[in-house]
Every structure is written in C-alpha cells, then in structure tokens.
Coordinates of C-alpha atoms and ligand atoms in Angstrom, one line a residue:
M17 CA 17.6 12.5 21.1
V18 CA 13.9 12.4 21.9
E19 CA 12.8 9.2 23.7
T20 CA 9.3 8.2 22.7
K21 CA 7.4 4.8 22.3
L22 CA 4.7 6.4 20.2
F23 CA 6.1 5.0 16.9
D24 CA 7.8 1.9 18.4
L25 CA 7.0 -1.2 16.4
T26 CA 9.2 -3.6 18.3
G27 CA 7.7 -7.1 18.4
K28 CA 5.1 -6.2 15.7
V29 CA 4.7 -8.3 12.6
A30 CA 3.9 -6.5 9.3
L31 CA 2.7 -8.2 6.1
M32 CA 3.0 -6.2 2.9
T33 CA 2.0 -6.7 -0.8
G34 CA 3.7 -4.8 -3.6
A35 CA 6.8 -4.3 -1.5
S36 CA 9.8 -5.2 -3.5
K37 CA 10.3 -1.7 -4.9
G38 CA 8.8 1.8 -5.0
M39 CA 6.6 3.0 -2.2
G40 CA 6.2 -0.5 -0.7
K41 CA 9.9 -0.9 -0.4
A42 CA 10.2 2.5 1.3
M43 CA 7.4 1.7 3.7
A44 CA 9.0 -1.8 4.5
H45 CA 12.3 -0.1 5.3
A46 CA 10.6 2.4 7.6
L47 CA 8.6 -0.3 9.5
A48 CA 11.7 -2.5 9.9
A49 CA 13.7 0.6 11.1
H50 CA 11.1 1.1 13.8
G51 CA 11.5 -2.5 15.0
A52 CA 8.8 -4.5 13.1
T53 CA 9.5 -7.9 11.5
V54 CA 8.3 -7.4 7.9
V55 CA 7.2 -10.0 5.4
I56 CA 7.4 -8.3 2.0
S57 CA 5.6 -9.8 -1.0
A58 CA 5.5 -9.2 -4.8
R59 CA 5.5 -11.6 -7.8
T60 CA 9.3 -11.9 -8.3
Q61 CA 11.3 -13.8 -5.6
E62 CA 14.6 -12.6 -6.8
T63 CA 13.8 -8.9 -6.4
L64 CA 12.2 -9.6 -3.0
D65 CA 15.4 -11.3 -1.8
E66 CA 17.5 -8.4 -3.0
T67 CA 15.2 -5.9 -1.3
A68 CA 15.1 -7.8 1.9
A69 CA 18.9 -8.1 2.0
E70 CA 19.3 -4.4 1.4
I71 CA 16.9 -3.4 4.2
N72 CA 18.3 -5.9 6.6
Q73 CA 21.8 -4.5 6.0
A74 CA 20.6 -1.0 6.5
V75 CA 18.8 -1.7 9.8
G76 CA 21.5 -4.1 11.0
A77 CA 19.1 -7.0 11.8
E78 CA 17.4 -9.9 9.9
R79 CA 13.9 -8.3 10.1
V80 CA 12.7 -8.5 6.5
H81 CA 11.7 -11.7 4.7
G82 CA 10.6 -12.0 1.1
V83 CA 7.7 -14.3 0.0
A84 CA 6.5 -14.3 -3.6
A85 CA 2.8 -14.1 -4.3
N86 CA 0.6 -12.7 -7.0
A87 CA -1.9 -10.5 -5.2
G88 CA -4.6 -11.3 -7.8
R89 CA -4.6 -15.0 -6.8
K90 CA -6.5 -16.0 -3.7
Q91 CA -4.6 -19.3 -3.2
E92 CA -1.2 -17.5 -3.3
L93 CA -2.4 -15.0 -0.7
E94 CA -3.5 -17.9 1.5
T95 CA -0.1 -19.4 1.2
L96 CA 1.5 -16.0 1.8
V97 CA -0.3 -15.7 5.1
E98 CA 0.6 -19.2 6.1
K99 CA 4.3 -18.5 5.4
T100 CA 4.1 -15.3 7.3
H101 CA 2.9 -17.2 10.3
Q102 CA 5.8 -19.6 10.0
L103 CA 8.5 -17.0 9.4
A104 CA 7.3 -14.2 11.8
G105 CA 4.1 -15.1 13.7
P106 CA 0.6 -13.6 13.8
V107 CA 0.1 -10.4 11.8
D108 CA -0.3 -7.0 13.6
I109 CA 0.1 -4.7 10.5
L110 CA -1.2 -5.3 7.0
V111 CA -0.1 -3.1 4.1
G112 CA -2.1 -3.8 0.9
N113 CA 0.0 -1.9 -1.5
A114 CA 0.0 -4.0 -4.7
G115 CA -1.9 -2.3 -7.4
V116 CA -2.2 -2.5 -11.2
N117 CA -3.4 -0.4 -14.1
V118 CA -3.8 -2.5 -17.2
H119 CA -5.8 -0.2 -19.4
Y120 CA -4.9 3.3 -20.5
G121 CA -7.8 4.9 -22.4
P122 CA -11.6 5.5 -22.1
I123 CA -13.6 3.1 -20.0
S124 CA -15.9 2.7 -22.9
E125 CA -13.1 0.7 -24.6
I126 CA -11.8 -1.4 -21.7
P127 CA -11.8 -5.2 -22.4
D128 CA -13.7 -7.3 -19.8
D129 CA -10.5 -9.1 -18.7
A130 CA -8.6 -5.8 -18.1
Y131 CA -11.5 -4.6 -16.0
E132 CA -11.6 -7.8 -14.0
K133 CA -7.9 -7.9 -13.4
T134 CA -7.9 -4.3 -12.2
M135 CA -10.7 -4.8 -9.8
Q136 CA -9.3 -8.2 -8.6
V137 CA -5.8 -6.9 -7.7
N138 CA -6.8 -3.4 -6.5
V139 CA -9.9 -4.3 -4.6
Q140 CA -10.8 -7.9 -4.1
A141 CA -7.3 -9.0 -3.2
N142 CA -7.3 -6.5 -0.3
L143 CA -10.6 -8.0 1.0
W144 CA -9.1 -11.5 0.8
L145 CA -6.0 -10.3 2.7
A146 CA -8.0 -8.5 5.3
R147 CA -10.1 -11.6 6.0
L148 CA -7.0 -13.8 6.1
V149 CA -5.2 -11.7 8.8
A150 CA -8.2 -10.5 10.8
P151 CA -8.3 -13.6 13.0
D152 CA -4.7 -12.8 14.1
M153 CA -5.7 -9.2 15.0
I154 CA -9.0 -10.2 16.7
E155 CA -7.1 -12.6 18.9
K156 CA -4.8 -9.8 20.0
G157 CA -7.7 -7.2 20.1
N158 CA -5.4 -4.9 18.1
G159 CA -4.3 -4.4 14.5
S160 CA -3.8 -1.9 11.8
M161 CA -4.6 -2.4 8.1
M162 CA -3.6 0.2 5.5
F163 CA -4.2 0.0 1.7
T164 CA -2.8 2.1 -1.0
A165 CA -5.5 3.8 -3.1
S166 CA -4.8 7.0 -5.1
V167 CA -5.9 10.6 -5.6
G168 CA -7.2 9.1 -8.9
A169 CA -10.1 7.9 -6.8
F170 CA -11.3 11.5 -6.4
K171 CA -11.8 12.5 -10.0
P172 CA -12.9 11.0 -13.3
S173 CA -10.3 10.5 -16.0
D174 CA -10.6 9.7 -19.7
T175 CA -7.4 7.6 -19.6
L176 CA -7.4 6.0 -16.1
G177 CA -11.1 5.7 -15.4
V178 CA -11.3 2.1 -14.3
Y179 CA -8.1 2.5 -12.2
G180 CA -9.6 5.4 -10.4
T181 CA -12.9 3.5 -10.1
S182 CA -11.0 0.6 -8.4
K183 CA -9.2 2.9 -6.0
L184 CA -12.5 4.6 -5.0
A185 CA -13.9 1.1 -4.4
L186 CA -10.9 0.4 -2.3
I187 CA -11.6 3.4 -0.1
G188 CA -15.2 2.1 0.2
L189 CA -13.8 -1.3 1.2
V190 CA -11.5 0.4 3.8
R191 CA -14.5 2.2 5.3
N192 CA -16.4 -1.0 5.7
L193 CA -13.5 -2.9 7.2
A194 CA -13.1 0.0 9.7
L195 CA -16.8 -0.3 10.5
E196 CA -17.0 -4.1 10.8
Y197 CA -13.6 -4.7 12.6
G198 CA -13.5 -1.5 14.7
P199 CA -15.2 -3.2 17.7
Q200 CA -12.5 -5.8 17.7
G201 CA -9.7 -3.2 17.9
I202 CA -8.7 -3.3 14.3
R203 CA -8.2 -0.1 12.3
A204 CA -8.3 0.3 8.5
N205 CA -7.1 3.3 6.5
A206 CA -6.4 4.2 2.9
I207 CA -3.3 6.0 1.7
C208 CA -3.9 8.1 -1.4
P209 CA -0.7 9.1 -3.2
G210 CA -0.5 11.9 -5.8
L211 CA 2.0 11.4 -8.7
V212 CA 5.1 9.6 -7.3
R213 CA 8.3 9.0 -9.2
T214 CA 8.2 5.1 -9.3
D215 CA 8.3 2.7 -12.2
F216 CA 4.5 2.2 -11.9
A217 CA 3.8 5.8 -13.0
K218 CA 6.8 6.4 -15.2
A219 CA 4.7 7.2 -18.3
L220 CA 3.1 10.1 -16.3
W221 CA 6.2 11.8 -14.9
D222 CA 9.1 10.9 -17.1
N223 CA 8.9 13.9 -19.5
P224 CA 10.0 17.5 -19.1
E225 CA 6.4 18.8 -19.3
A226 CA 5.2 16.8 -16.4
V227 CA 8.2 17.8 -14.2
K228 CA 7.7 21.4 -15.2
R229 CA 4.0 21.2 -14.3
A230 CA 4.7 19.6 -10.9
N231 CA 7.5 22.1 -10.1
S232 CA 5.3 25.0 -10.9
Q233 CA 1.7 23.9 -9.8
I234 CA 2.0 21.5 -6.9
P235 CA 2.0 23.6 -3.7
L236 CA 5.1 21.8 -2.4
R237 CA 6.7 22.3 -5.9
R238 CA 7.8 18.8 -6.7
L239 CA 6.7 15.3 -7.6
G240 CA 6.3 12.7 -4.9
E241 CA 9.1 10.3 -4.0
A242 CA 8.7 6.7 -2.6
D243 CA 10.4 7.8 0.6
D244 CA 7.7 10.4 1.2
F245 CA 5.5 7.4 2.4
E246 CA 7.8 6.1 5.1
G247 CA 6.4 8.4 7.9
L248 CA 2.8 7.6 7.1
A249 CA 3.4 3.8 7.2
V250 CA 5.0 4.1 10.6
F251 CA 2.2 6.5 11.8
L252 CA -0.6 4.2 10.7
G253 CA 1.1 1.0 11.8
S254 CA 1.9 2.3 15.3
D255 CA 0.0 3.5 18.4
A256 CA 0.5 7.1 17.2
S257 CA -2.7 6.7 15.1
R258 CA -4.6 4.6 17.6
Y259 CA -7.9 6.6 17.3
M260 CA -7.8 6.9 13.5
T261 CA -9.8 4.5 11.3
G262 CA -11.8 4.5 8.1
Q263 CA -9.9 7.5 6.7
A264 CA -8.4 8.2 3.3
L265 CA -5.1 10.0 3.8
T266 CA -3.9 12.0 0.9
V267 CA -0.2 12.4 0.4
C268 CA 0.3 14.5 -2.7
G269 CA 2.3 17.7 -2.0
G270 CA -1.1 19.5 -1.8
S271 CA -2.0 18.8 -5.4
F272 CA -5.4 17.6 -4.2
M273 CA -7.1 19.4 -1.4
W274 CA -10.5 18.9 0.3
S275 CA -13.2 20.9 -1.3
Ligands
LIG1183 N1 3.4 5.9 -8.4 C1 2.3 6.6 -8.4 O1 2.3 7.8 -8.9 C2 1.1 6.2 -7.7 C3 0.1 7.1 -7.4 C4 -1.1 6.7 -6.8 C5 -1.2 5.4 -6.3 N2 -0.2 4.5 -6.6 C6 -0.4 3.1 -6.0 O2 0.7 2.8 -5.2 C7 0.9 1.4 -5.2 C8 2.4 1.1 -5.3 O3 2.9 1.6 -6.5 P1 4.4 2.1 -6.8 O4 4.2 3.3 -7.5 O5 5.2 2.0 -5.6 O6 4.8 0.9 -7.9 P2 6.2 0.2 -8.2 O7 7.4 1.0 -7.8 O8 6.0 -0.2 -9.7 O9 6.1 -1.1 -7.3 C9 5.0 -2.0 -7.5 C10 5.2 -3.2 -6.6 O10 4.1 -4.0 -6.6 C11 4.5 -5.4 -7.1 N3 3.4 -5.9 -7.9 C12 2.9 -5.4 -9.0 N4 1.8 -6.2 -9.4 C13 1.6 -7.1 -8.4 C14 0.7 -8.2 -8.3 N5 -0.2 -8.5 -9.2 N6 0.8 -8.9 -7.1 C15 1.8 -8.7 -6.2 N7 2.7 -7.7 -6.3 C16 2.6 -6.9 -7.4 C17 5.8 -5.1 -7.9 O11 6.7 -6.3 -7.9 P3 6.5 -7.4 -9.0 O12 6.4 -6.7 -10.4 O13 7.7 -8.3 -8.9 O14 5.2 -8.1 -8.7 C18 6.4 -4.0 -7.0 O15 7.0 -4.6 -5.8 C19 0.0 0.8 -6.2 O16 -1.2 0.3 -5.5 C20 -0.4 2.0 -7.1 O17 -1.7 1.8 -7.6 C21 0.9 4.8 -7.2

C-alpha cells in the first residue's frame, strides 16, 4: 500500500451536473471514494437518489447527495448551489458535465431553438455555474473547475456540427475562466472524451461496424468506458494537478492526437 496525500479529497465539497449516470456517475464515485462530499445533479430526482445510494453503499459512507436541476435553467442552478451549501458547505470542486446534442444533421438545417438549447446547456450553463461557485473558491483561495467538452470540438462534422461548435466554445470559456480566476487560486480545465459507451452516444457505438472500427483503428483498440474518467476527475480535483489550468485534456484511447 502506497501512502500519499496527493489525491486525497477528504473535506472537499464537489458539485457536479450530469452526474446520475454515465461518465458523471463514474466521476462522482471516484471523487467520493477519495473522500469528497459530492452533490450530484441531473434532471430526474429518482435516478439521482438511486445513484447516490449505490455510491454511498460502495464507499461505506453517506458522502453523495442528489439534487435535481436542469442545467439549462439559471434559476435551477442558483437553487442547486444554495442546496449544495446547505447539504455540504462551500464548493471546492465543480464538475460541469451535463451536455446535450439536440440536432443530428447539417448546421445549415438546425432550427434556432435547437441551436439555442445546445449552446445554453453546453456553454452558458457552465458560465452560470462557474460564477455561482467562484465566491466559495475565492474565499478559500483555492478551487478546481472541470467541464466536459468533447473531441468533437477539434473537427468539423456534417452531422454534429453545432454540438462540436458548442464544445469548442466551452474550451474557450474554460481558458477564460482559467485566465480570470487563476490569480485567486482557481483552476479550470476541460475534459475531452472520445467515443464513450454511454446512453448519450448510443447511436454512434451500438452497431457492429462502430465496434469493429474502434477495435481496429483506435490505438488502444477499444471504445471508451465511463469508468475511464474516474482517474482524471480525481487528478483534476486534487492537489496532484495544482499547476495545471486552462487545458483541454483529451481522453480517447489515442483516437485524436495533437498535430
Ligand atoms: N458519450 C460520449 O461518447 C461522449 C463523448 C464526448 C463528450 N461527451 C460529453 O460527456 C458528457 C456526459 O455524457 P455521458 O456520455 O456520460 O451521458 P449519459 O450517460 O447519457 O449521462 C448524461 C447525464 O446528464 C444528465 N443530463 C442530461 N441533460 C441534462 C440537463 N439538461 N441538465 C442536467 N442534467 C442533464 C442525465 O440525467 P437526466 O437525463 O436525468 O437529466 C445524466 O445524468 C456530456 O457533456 C457529453 O456531451 C460524451
């Protein structure tokens, strides 16, 4: 057994959106297993309660609380932060993981309301959240924000164009948060997953051709799994990443490399 405090989150409070299933759930589990109190959020209270109970049982402590909120509604995010303060205290770690894709097709055909919803949930909601928790972090002189973007930010697409545009805008937001809040000890980073086997992306991986492609072309020879994001959440949330901010970290089995 190696003794290290580098990844210790004891006493830390994490607030997460999009955390009742998929990658958010895996990250919530990892943060709680490393000692954090975690408020998980999504739209459905029932699923949140089930997820919180499952993680609490696994870690052997009542560390996870579920609070329903639609990330696209500012008022609900304000209430979420208030409830987080009541349940757990001031926020040390923010994980903006909720994301939507409401249009599959060319950007020339996207209806205005689909464009607005995509940008609101994927970008603006994360700015609202950052502003809501920043005072907690400024008071402590320390905090970590992480937001789930996508490798879709790095390339155009004739089917997921506005989704990719919103995720590139999110990386832009992250860089600005890092610039503006860095002097107060707050870090902000983006997580960019490749294709991950969650419900969100089922249409993209749930067919033999996609699996065959992943298993033969991705350098690590498989699709991503939600659990692949546990380590990064702990790393970004903890002191282990204390000199890292304004970065977009790609977790994709090597399917996208810097070029
Ligand atoms: N899976 C991939 O291949 C992939 C790749 C790149 C990036 N991403 C990004 O990764 C993030 C998480 O996706 P995932 O694959 O883990 O999805 P998932 O398994 O489908 O989980 C999505 C979570 O977000 C919640 N959610 C959805 N819309 C919401 C909203 N408007 N407000 C609040 N919560 C909401 C869902 O619960 P409710 O439905 O109850 O609200 C659920 O907890 C997203 O930002 C996505 O864009 C995914």
